[in-house]
Amino acid sequence: VQPPTPAWGSMLADSRAYLRYYPHLTVVPGVMITLTVIAFNLVGDGLRDALDPRLGKDR
């Protein structure tokens, strides 16, 4: 990733030096990464439930 391009991982890594005085610099990208992972997991679970014929109607 080029330096001017924002990325959550690089934002998180760069903000480690300022964690003591500016904790929000670490919290915001960390929360966004967590929410994105949870969202992809929920979408994956929904697709599996909708498209897997082996699950049946029991679930």
Short mmCIF file of C-alpha atoms in Angstrom, two decimals:
data_model
loop_
_atom_site.label_atom_id
_atom_site.label_comp_id
_atom_site.label_asym_id
_atom_site.label_seq_id
_atom_site.Cartn_x
_atom_site.Cartn_y
_atom_site.Cartn_z
CA VAL A 1 0.00 0.00 0.00
CA GLN A 2 1.37 3.39 -0.95
CA PRO A 3 1.99 5.74 2.03
CA PRO A 4 -0.77 8.29 1.28
CA THR A 5 -3.36 5.52 0.86
CA PRO A 6 -5.25 4.98 4.13
CA ALA A 7 -5.49 1.42 5.42
CA TRP A 8 -6.86 0.29 8.78
CA GLY A 9 -3.89 -1.97 9.46
CA SER A 10 -1.32 0.73 8.83
CA MET A 11 -3.38 3.24 10.82
CA LEU A 12 -3.40 0.79 13.71
CA ALA A 13 0.34 0.13 13.47
CA ASP A 14 1.24 3.82 13.16
CA SER A 15 -0.90 4.82 16.14
CA ARG A 16 0.86 2.44 18.55
CA ALA A 17 3.47 5.10 19.29
CA TYR A 18 0.75 7.52 20.44
CA LEU A 19 -1.38 5.03 22.39
CA ARG A 20 -0.72 6.56 25.81
CA TYR A 21 -1.74 10.11 24.87
CA TYR A 22 -4.19 9.56 22.00
CA PRO A 23 -5.90 6.18 22.52
CA HIS A 24 -8.71 7.00 20.09
CA LEU A 25 -6.20 6.74 17.23
CA THR A 26 -5.94 3.03 17.97
CA VAL A 27 -9.53 2.38 19.05
CA VAL A 28 -11.27 3.62 15.90
CA PRO A 29 -9.38 1.44 13.35
CA GLY A 30 -9.46 -1.52 15.75
CA VAL A 31 -13.23 -1.27 16.17
CA MET A 32 -13.72 -0.93 12.42
CA ILE A 33 -11.62 -4.04 11.75
CA THR A 34 -13.61 -5.96 14.37
CA LEU A 35 -16.98 -4.82 12.97
CA THR A 36 -15.92 -5.72 9.43
CA VAL A 37 -14.87 -9.23 10.47
CA ILE A 38 -18.15 -9.74 12.36
CA ALA A 39 -20.14 -8.49 9.36
CA PHE A 40 -18.38 -10.88 6.96
CA ASN A 41 -18.96 -13.76 9.38
CA LEU A 42 -22.67 -12.96 9.60
CA VAL A 43 -22.97 -12.69 5.82
CA GLY A 44 -21.16 -16.01 5.44
CA ASP A 45 -23.44 -17.69 7.98
CA GLY A 46 -26.51 -16.31 6.22
CA LEU A 47 -25.32 -17.52 2.83
CA ARG A 48 -24.55 -20.96 4.24
CA ASP A 49 -27.99 -21.19 5.84
CA ALA A 50 -29.69 -20.08 2.63
CA LEU A 51 -27.70 -22.17 0.16
CA ASP A 52 -26.74 -25.40 1.97
CA PRO A 53 -29.37 -28.05 1.21
CA ARG A 54 -27.97 -30.41 3.87
CA LEU A 55 -29.08 -28.14 6.72
CA GLY A 56 -32.74 -28.67 5.99
CA LYS A 57 -35.51 -26.84 7.83
CA ASP A 58 -34.33 -27.88 11.31
CA ARG A 59 -32.15 -24.84 11.78
#
